[in-house]
CSV table of C-alpha atoms in Angstrom, one decimal:
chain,number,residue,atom,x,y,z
I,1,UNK,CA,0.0,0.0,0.0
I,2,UNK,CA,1.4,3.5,-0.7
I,3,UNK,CA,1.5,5.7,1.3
I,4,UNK,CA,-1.4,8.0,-0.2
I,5,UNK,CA,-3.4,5.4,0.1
I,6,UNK,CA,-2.5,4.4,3.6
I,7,UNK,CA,-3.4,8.3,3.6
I,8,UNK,CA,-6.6,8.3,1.8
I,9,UNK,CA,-8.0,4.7,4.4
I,10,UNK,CA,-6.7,6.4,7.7
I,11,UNK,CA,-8.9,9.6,7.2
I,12,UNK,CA,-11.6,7.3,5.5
I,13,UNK,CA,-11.3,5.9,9.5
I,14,UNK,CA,-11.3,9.2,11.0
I,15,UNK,CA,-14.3,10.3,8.8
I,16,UNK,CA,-15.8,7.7,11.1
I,17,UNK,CA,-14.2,7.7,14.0
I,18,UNK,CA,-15.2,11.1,15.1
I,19,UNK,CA,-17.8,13.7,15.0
I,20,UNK,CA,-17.5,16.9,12.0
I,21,UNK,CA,-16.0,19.6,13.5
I,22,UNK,CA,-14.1,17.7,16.0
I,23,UNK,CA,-11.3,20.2,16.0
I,24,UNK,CA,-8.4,18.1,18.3
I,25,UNK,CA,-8.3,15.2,15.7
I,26,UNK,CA,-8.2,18.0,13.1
I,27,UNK,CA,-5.0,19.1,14.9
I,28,UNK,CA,-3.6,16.0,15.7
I,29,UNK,CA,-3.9,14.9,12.0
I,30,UNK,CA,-2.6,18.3,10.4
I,31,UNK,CA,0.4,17.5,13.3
I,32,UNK,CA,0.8,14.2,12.4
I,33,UNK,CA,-0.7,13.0,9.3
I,34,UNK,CA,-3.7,10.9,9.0
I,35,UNK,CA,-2.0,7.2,9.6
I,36,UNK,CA,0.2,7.9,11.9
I,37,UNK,CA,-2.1,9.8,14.1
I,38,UNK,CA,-5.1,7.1,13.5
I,39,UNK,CA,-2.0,4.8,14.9
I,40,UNK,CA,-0.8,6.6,17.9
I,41,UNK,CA,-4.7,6.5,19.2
I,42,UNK,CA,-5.1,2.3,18.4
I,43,UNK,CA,-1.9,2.3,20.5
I,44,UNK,CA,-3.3,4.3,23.8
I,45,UNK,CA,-6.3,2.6,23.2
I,46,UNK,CA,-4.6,-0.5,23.5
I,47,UNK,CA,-2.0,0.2,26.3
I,48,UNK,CA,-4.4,2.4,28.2
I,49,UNK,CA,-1.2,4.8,28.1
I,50,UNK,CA,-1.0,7.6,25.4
I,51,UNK,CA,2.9,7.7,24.0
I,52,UNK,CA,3.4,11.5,23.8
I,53,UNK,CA,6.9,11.1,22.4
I,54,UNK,CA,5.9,9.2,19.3
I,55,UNK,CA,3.7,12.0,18.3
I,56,UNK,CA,6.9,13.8,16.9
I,57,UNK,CA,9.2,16.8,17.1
I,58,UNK,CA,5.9,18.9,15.3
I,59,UNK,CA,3.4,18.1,17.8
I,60,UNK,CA,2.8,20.5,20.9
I,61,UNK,CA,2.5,18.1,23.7
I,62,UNK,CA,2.1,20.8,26.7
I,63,UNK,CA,0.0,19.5,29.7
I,64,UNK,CA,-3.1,21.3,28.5
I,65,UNK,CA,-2.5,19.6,25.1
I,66,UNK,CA,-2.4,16.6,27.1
I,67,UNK,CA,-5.2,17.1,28.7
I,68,UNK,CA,-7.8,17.8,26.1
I,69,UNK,CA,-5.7,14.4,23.8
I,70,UNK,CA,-6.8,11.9,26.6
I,71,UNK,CA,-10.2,13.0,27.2
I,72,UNK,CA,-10.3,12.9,23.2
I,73,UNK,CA,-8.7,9.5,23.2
I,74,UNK,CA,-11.4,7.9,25.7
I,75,UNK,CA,-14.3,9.8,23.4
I,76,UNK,CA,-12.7,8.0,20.6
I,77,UNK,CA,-12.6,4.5,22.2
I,78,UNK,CA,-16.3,4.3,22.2
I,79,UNK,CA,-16.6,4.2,18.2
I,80,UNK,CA,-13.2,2.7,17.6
I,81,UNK,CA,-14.7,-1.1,17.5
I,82,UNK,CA,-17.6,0.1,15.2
I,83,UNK,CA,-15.4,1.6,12.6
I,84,UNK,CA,-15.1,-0.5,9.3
I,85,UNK,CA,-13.3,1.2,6.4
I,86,UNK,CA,-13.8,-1.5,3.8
I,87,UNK,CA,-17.3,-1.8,4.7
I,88,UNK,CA,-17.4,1.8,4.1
I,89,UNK,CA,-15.9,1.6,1.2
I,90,UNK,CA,-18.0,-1.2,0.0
I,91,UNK,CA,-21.2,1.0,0.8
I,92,UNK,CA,-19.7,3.8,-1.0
I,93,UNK,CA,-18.9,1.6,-4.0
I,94,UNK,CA,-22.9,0.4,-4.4
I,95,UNK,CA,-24.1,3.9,-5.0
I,96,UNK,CA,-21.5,5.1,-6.7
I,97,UNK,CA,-19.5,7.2,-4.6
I,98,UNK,CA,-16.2,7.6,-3.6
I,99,UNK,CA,-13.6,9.2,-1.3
I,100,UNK,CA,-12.1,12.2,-1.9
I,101,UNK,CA,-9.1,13.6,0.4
I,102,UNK,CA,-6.6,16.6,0.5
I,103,UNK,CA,-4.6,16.4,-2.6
I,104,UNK,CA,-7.0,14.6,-4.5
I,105,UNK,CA,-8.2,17.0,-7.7
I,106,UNK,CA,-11.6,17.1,-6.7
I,107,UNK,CA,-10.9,18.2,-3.1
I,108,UNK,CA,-12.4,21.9,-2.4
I,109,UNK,CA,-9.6,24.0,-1.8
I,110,UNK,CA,-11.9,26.6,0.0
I,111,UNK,CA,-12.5,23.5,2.9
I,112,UNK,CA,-8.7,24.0,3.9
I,113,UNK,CA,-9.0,27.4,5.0
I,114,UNK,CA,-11.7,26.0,8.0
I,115,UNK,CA,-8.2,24.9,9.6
I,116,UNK,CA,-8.1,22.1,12.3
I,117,UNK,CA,-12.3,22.1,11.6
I,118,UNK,CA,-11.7,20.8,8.4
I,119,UNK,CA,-13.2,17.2,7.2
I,120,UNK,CA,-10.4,14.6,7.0
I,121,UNK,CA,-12.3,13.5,4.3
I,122,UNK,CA,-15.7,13.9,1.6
I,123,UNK,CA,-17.9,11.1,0.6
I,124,UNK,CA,-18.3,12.4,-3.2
I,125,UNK,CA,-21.6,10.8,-5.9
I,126,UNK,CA,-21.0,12.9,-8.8
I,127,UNK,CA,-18.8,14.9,-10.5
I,128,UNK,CA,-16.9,16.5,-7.3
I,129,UNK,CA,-17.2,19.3,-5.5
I,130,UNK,CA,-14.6,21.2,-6.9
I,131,UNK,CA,-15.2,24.4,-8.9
I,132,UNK,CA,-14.0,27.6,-9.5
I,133,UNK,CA,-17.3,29.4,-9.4
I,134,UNK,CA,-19.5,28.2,-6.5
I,135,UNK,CA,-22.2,30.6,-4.4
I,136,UNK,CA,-24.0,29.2,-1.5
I,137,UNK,CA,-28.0,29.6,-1.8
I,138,UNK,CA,-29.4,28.7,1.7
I,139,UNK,CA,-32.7,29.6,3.7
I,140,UNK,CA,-35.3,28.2,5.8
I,141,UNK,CA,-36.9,24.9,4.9
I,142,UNK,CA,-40.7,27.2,6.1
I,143,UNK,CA,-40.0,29.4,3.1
I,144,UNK,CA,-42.6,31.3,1.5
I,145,UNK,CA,-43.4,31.7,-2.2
I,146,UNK,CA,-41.2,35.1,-2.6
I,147,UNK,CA,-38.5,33.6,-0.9
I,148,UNK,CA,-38.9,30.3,-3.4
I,149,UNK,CA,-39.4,32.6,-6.4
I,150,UNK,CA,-36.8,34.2,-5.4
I,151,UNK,CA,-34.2,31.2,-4.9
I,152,UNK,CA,-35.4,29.5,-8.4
I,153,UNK,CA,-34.7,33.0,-10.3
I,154,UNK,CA,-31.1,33.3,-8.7
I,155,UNK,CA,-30.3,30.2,-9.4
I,156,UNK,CA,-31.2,30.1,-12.6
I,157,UNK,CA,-29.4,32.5,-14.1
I,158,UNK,CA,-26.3,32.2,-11.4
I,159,UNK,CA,-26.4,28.6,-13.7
I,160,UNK,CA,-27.2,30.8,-16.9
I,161,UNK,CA,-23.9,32.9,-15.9
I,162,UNK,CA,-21.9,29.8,-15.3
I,163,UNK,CA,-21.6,29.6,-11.3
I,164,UNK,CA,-22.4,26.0,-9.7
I,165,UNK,CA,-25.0,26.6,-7.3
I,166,UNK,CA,-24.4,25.1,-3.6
I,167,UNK,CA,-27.0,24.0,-0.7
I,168,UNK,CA,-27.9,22.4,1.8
I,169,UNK,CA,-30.6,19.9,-0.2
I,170,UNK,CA,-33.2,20.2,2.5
I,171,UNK,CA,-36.9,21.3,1.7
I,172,UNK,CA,-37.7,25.0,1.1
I,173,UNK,CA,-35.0,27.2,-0.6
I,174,UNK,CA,-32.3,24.9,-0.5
I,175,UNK,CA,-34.9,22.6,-3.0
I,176,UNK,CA,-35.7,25.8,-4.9
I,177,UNK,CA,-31.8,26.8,-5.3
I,178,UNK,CA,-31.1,23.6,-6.3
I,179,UNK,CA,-34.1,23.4,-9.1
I,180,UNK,CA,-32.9,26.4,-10.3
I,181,UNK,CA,-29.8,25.2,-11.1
I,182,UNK,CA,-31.3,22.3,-12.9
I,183,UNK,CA,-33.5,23.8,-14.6
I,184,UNK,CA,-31.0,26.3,-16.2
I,185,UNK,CA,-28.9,22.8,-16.7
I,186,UNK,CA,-26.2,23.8,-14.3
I,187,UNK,CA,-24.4,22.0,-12.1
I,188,UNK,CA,-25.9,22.2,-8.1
I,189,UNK,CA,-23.5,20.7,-5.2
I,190,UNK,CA,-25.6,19.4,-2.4
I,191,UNK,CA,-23.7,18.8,0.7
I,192,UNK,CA,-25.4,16.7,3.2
I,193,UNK,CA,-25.3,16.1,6.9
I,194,UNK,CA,-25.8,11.9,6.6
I,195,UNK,CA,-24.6,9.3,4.6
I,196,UNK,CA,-24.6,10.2,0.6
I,197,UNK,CA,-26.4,6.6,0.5
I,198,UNK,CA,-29.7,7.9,2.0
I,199,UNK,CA,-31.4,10.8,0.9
I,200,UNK,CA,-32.5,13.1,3.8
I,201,UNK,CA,-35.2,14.2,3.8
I,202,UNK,CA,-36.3,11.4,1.8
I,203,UNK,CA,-39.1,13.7,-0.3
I,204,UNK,CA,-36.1,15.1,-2.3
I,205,UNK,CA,-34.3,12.0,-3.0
I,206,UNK,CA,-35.3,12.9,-6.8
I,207,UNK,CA,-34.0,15.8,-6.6
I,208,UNK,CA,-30.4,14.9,-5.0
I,209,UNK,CA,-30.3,12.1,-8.6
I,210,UNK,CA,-30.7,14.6,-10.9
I,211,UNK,CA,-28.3,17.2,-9.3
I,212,UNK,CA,-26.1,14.1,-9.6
I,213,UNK,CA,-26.9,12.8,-12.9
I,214,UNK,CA,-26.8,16.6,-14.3
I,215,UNK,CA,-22.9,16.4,-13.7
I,216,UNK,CA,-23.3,18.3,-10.0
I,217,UNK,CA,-22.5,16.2,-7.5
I,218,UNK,CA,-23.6,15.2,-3.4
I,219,UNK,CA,-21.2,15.1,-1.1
I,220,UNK,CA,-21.0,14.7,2.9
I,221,UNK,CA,-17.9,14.5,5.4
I,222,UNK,CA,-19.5,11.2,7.6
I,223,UNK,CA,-19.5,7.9,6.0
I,224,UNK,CA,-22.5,6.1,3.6
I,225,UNK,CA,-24.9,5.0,6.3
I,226,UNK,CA,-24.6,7.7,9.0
I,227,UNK,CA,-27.6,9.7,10.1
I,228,UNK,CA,-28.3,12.9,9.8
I,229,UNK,CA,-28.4,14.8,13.6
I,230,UNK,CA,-28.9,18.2,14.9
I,231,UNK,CA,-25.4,18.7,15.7
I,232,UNK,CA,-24.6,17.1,11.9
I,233,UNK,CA,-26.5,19.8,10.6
I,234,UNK,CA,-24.9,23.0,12.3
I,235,UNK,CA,-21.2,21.7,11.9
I,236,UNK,CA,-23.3,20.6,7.9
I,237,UNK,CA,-23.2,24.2,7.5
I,238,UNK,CA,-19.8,25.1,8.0
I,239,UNK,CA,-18.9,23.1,4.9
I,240,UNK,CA,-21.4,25.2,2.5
I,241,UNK,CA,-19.7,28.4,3.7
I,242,UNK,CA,-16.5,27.3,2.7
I,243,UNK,CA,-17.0,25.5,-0.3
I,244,UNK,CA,-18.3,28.2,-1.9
I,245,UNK,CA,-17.4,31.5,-2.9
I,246,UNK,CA,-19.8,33.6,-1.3
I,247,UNK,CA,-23.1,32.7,0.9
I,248,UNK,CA,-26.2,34.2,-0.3
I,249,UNK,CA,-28.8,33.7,2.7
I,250,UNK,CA,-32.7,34.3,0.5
I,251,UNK,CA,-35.2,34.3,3.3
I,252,UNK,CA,-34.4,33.0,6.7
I,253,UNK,CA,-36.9,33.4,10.2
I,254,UNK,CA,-34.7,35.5,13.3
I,255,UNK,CA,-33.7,32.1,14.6
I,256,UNK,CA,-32.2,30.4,11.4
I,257,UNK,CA,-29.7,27.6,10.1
I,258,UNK,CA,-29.4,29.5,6.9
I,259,UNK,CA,-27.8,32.3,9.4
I,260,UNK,CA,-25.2,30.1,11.1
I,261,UNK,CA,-24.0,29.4,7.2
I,262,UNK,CA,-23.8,33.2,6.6
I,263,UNK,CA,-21.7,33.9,9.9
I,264,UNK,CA,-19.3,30.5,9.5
I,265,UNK,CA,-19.2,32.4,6.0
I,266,UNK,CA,-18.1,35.5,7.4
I,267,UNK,CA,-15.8,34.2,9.8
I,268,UNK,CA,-13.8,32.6,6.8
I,269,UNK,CA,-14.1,36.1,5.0
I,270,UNK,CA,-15.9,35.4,2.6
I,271,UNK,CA,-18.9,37.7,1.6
I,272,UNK,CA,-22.3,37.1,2.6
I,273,UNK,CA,-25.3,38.4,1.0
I,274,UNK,CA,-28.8,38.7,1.7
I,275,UNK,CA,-31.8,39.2,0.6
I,276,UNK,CA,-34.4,41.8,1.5
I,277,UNK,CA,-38.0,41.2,2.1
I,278,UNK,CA,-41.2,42.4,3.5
I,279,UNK,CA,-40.8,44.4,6.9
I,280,UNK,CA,-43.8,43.1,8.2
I,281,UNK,CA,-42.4,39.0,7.3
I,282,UNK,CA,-41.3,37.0,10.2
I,283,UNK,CA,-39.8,34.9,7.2
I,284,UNK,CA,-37.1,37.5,6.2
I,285,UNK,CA,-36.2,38.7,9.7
I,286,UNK,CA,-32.8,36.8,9.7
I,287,UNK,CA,-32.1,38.5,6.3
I,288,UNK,CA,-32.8,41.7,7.5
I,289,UNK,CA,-30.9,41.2,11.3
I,290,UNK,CA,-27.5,39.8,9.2
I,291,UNK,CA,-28.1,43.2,7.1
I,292,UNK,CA,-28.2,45.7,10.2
I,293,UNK,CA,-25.7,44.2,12.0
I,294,UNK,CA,-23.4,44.3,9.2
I,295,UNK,CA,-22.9,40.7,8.6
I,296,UNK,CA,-24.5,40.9,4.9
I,297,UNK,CA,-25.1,43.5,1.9
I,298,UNK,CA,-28.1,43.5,0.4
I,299,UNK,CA,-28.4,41.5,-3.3
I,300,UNK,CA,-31.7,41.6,-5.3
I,301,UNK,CA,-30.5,39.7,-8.2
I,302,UNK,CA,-27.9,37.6,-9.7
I,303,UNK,CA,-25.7,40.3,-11.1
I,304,UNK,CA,-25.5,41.4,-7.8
I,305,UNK,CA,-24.6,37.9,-6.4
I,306,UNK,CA,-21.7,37.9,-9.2
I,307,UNK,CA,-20.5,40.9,-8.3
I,308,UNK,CA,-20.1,40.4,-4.7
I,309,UNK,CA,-18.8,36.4,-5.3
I,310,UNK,CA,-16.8,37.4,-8.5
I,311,UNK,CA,-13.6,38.6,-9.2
I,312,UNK,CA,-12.2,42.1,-8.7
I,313,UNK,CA,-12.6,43.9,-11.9
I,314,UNK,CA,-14.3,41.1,-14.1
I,315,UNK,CA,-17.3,40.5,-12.5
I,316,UNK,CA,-17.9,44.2,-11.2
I,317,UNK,CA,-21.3,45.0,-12.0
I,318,UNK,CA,-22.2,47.1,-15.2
I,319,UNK,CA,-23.9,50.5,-13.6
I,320,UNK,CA,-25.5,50.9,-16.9
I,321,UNK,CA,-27.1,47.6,-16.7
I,322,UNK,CA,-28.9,48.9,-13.2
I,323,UNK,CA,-32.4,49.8,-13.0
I,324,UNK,CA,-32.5,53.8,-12.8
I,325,UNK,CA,-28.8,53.9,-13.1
I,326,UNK,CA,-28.8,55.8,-16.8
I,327,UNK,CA,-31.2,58.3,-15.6
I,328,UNK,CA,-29.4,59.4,-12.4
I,329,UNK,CA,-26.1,60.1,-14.4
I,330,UNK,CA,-28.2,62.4,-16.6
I,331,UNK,CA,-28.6,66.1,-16.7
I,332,UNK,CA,-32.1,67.8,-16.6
I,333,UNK,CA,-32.0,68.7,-20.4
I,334,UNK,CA,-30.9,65.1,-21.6
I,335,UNK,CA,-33.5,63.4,-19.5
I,336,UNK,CA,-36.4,65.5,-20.6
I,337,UNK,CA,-35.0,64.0,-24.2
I,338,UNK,CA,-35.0,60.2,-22.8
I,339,UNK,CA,-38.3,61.0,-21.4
I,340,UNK,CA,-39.8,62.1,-25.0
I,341,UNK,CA,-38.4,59.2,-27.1
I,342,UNK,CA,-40.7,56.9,-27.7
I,343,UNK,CA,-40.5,52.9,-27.2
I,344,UNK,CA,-41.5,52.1,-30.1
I,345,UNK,CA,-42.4,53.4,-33.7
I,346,UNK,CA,-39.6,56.2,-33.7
I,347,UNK,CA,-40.2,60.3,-33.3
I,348,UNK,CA,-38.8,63.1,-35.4
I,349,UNK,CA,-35.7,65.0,-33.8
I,350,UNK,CA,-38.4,68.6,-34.4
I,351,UNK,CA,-41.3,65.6,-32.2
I,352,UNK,CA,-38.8,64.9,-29.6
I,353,UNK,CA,-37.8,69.1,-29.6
I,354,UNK,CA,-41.7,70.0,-29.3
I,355,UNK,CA,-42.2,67.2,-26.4
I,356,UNK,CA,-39.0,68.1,-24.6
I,357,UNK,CA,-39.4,71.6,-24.5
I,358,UNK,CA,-36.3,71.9,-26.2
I,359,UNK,CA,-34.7,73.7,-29.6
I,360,UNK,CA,-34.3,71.2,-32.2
I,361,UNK,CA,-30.8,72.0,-32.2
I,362,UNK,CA,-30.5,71.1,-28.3
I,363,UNK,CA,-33.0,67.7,-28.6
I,364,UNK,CA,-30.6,67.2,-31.9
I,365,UNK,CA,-27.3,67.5,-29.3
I,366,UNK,CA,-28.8,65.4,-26.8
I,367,UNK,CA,-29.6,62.5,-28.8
I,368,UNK,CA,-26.6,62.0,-30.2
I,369,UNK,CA,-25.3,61.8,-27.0
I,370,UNK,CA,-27.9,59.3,-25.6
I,371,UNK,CA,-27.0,56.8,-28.8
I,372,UNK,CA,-23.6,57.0,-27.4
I,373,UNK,CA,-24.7,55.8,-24.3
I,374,UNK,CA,-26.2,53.4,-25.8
I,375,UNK,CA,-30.1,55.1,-24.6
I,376,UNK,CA,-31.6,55.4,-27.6
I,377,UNK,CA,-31.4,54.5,-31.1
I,378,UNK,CA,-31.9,55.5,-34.4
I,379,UNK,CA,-35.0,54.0,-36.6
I,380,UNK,CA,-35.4,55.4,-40.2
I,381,UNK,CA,-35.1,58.9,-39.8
I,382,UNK,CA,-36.8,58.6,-36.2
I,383,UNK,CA,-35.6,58.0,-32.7
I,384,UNK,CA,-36.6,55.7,-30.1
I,385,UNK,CA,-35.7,54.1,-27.1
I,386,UNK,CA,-33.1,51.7,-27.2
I,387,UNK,CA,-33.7,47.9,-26.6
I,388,UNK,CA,-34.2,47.2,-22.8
I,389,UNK,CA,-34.0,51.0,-21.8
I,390,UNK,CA,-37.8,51.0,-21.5
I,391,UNK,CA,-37.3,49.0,-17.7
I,392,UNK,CA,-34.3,52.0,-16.5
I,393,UNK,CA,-36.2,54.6,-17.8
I,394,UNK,CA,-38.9,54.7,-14.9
């Protein structure tokens, strides 16, 4: 056996032997490596009598150290007997799925910067998580129908735009960001809290095929056959936050899931948006509390998700592509021009002068400078408004 794949079995052990999140393995196996640390423990659980000098010149050993490593060990010891890697791997193999550790291509670089928090391993069915352009959709599973509108319309054109849309797979808008994504065929990364052999909740189990089958992919950091738990879920969360680019939380109550993503988000640096609803809706209150306390800016639309997920410079959003935008860059005279051209049919320059209140010579001035703009258009020997100007003009 080489040693990446003594590598790639030890922290398909770990994956098992502890809970996500479990931050002293993570340390113990970023010391030590995966096998050798996987060893020292089968050893101290053996002799009863942790070897602290085998751990190695990297490993900081202190008494508190020492401490917090035996009262990890004993925690350990419970689940050591139960944990089988080939059966595992077996389970893994019957529905397709794999393992997928650091180094591997398809490991998510983003999961590295969660530190000693980080999985020792994913349970990948699909294509893999990894990709370049990845923002996380969550909210609450008791979403209303803005709030599902809403999620479907992001993701679809986030998929349009070419972004893989990440969530959580449960009901509500994590079902609705992953349609969207679908339905725009784009690739959707569901990361679950259980075992990628059962589908949880069981209602979307259709929906977790296709995402697969549509070249997305479902992925979870505990072995096939694990249940989904309370505690799963929360530490479920900080995997979305850190596998994607940015976390987009649509519609989430005060007390919220969707929020813990947006603050393990933040605590990464990574931006967070959200989005705004009605005052008066007990559904969008955890949107509107990340947004006051500063957690969050405010996105209405996918450009504005791109934008705040994309790359400096590339992905910065057009101002002339902004509702209003054209208008408010405009002096009096040249909007009174906008306002008189027509949407369709085309108007004399002397038609646009008489409805402008303006000399011919001025509306002539003024739409030359608004087809440079790109505002309006000639049509014969008529103007009129350009295509799509007839939404910024209002």
């Amino acid at each position: 056996m080489t040693a990446h794949e003594a590598d790639r079995r030890a922290r398909a052990a770990w994956s098992a032997l502890v809970e996500p999140g479990d931050e002293v393995a993570g340390a113990l196996v970023q010391a030590c490596g995966a096998a050798h640390a996987l060893a020292w423990v089968e050893e101290a659980l053996a002799t009863g009598r942790p070897d602290w000098g085998v751990l190695g010149p990297r490993a900081d050993v202190g008494d508190a150290v020492r401490r917090r490593l035996s009262a990890a060990v004993r925690r350990w010891g419970v689940r050591r007997p139960h944990v089988d890697v080939d059966r595992d791997l077996e389970a893994a193999a019957r529905v397709g799925a794999r393992v997928v550790v650091p180094g591997d291509p398809g490991w998510p670089g983003g999961l590295d910067d969660l530190g000693a928090a980080a999985p020792p391993a994913l349970w990948v069915r699909g294509e893999g998580p990894r990709h370049a352009r990845s923002v996380a959709l969550v909210g609450a599973r008791a979403c209303t129908g803005y709030g599902e509108r809403v999620a479907v319309d992001l993701a679809v054109d986030l998929a349009r735009r070419g972004w893989q849309v990440v969530s959580g797979g449960a009901y509500g808008i994590d079902a609705a960001a992953h349609r969207g994504a679908l339905v725009a065929e784009g690739r959707t990364l569901v990361v679950l809290a259980g075992g990628v052999d059962r589908a949880y909740p069981v209602g979307n189990a259709r929906l977790l095929e296709e995402a697969v089958h549509s070249g997305g992919a479902v992925v979870s950091e505990v072995p096939p056959g694990a249940v989904p738990t309370r505690s799963r879920f929360l530490q479920r969360n900080r995997l979305i936050a850190a596998t994607a680019r940015a976390t987009v939380v649509v519609e989430a109550a005060w007390r919220s899931g969707a929020a813990s993503t947006a603050h393990h988000a933040a605590r990464l640096l990574r931006p967070v948006g959200a989005v705004p609803g009605a005052v008066t809706s007990a559904a969008s209150a955890g949107c509107h509390r990340l947004l006051r306390d500063g957690v969050a800016v405010c996105v209405t639309d996918a450009a504005e998700v791109v934008e705040l997920a994309g790359d400096v410079g590339a992905d910065v959003l057009d101002a002339s592509a902004q509702v209003g935008a054209p208008r408010e860059g405009l002096d009096p005279l040249a909007r009174r021009v906008l306002d008189a051209a027509p949407r369709r049919g085309g108007r004399s320059t002397q038609d646009v002068a008489v409805r402008a209140g303006t000399t011919v010579a001025e509306a002539r001035d003024m739409l030359g400078l608004l087809e440079l703009d790109g505002l309006v258009r000639r049509v014969g020997s008529g103007w009129v408004l350009a295509e799509g100007d007839e939404a910024r003009r209002g």
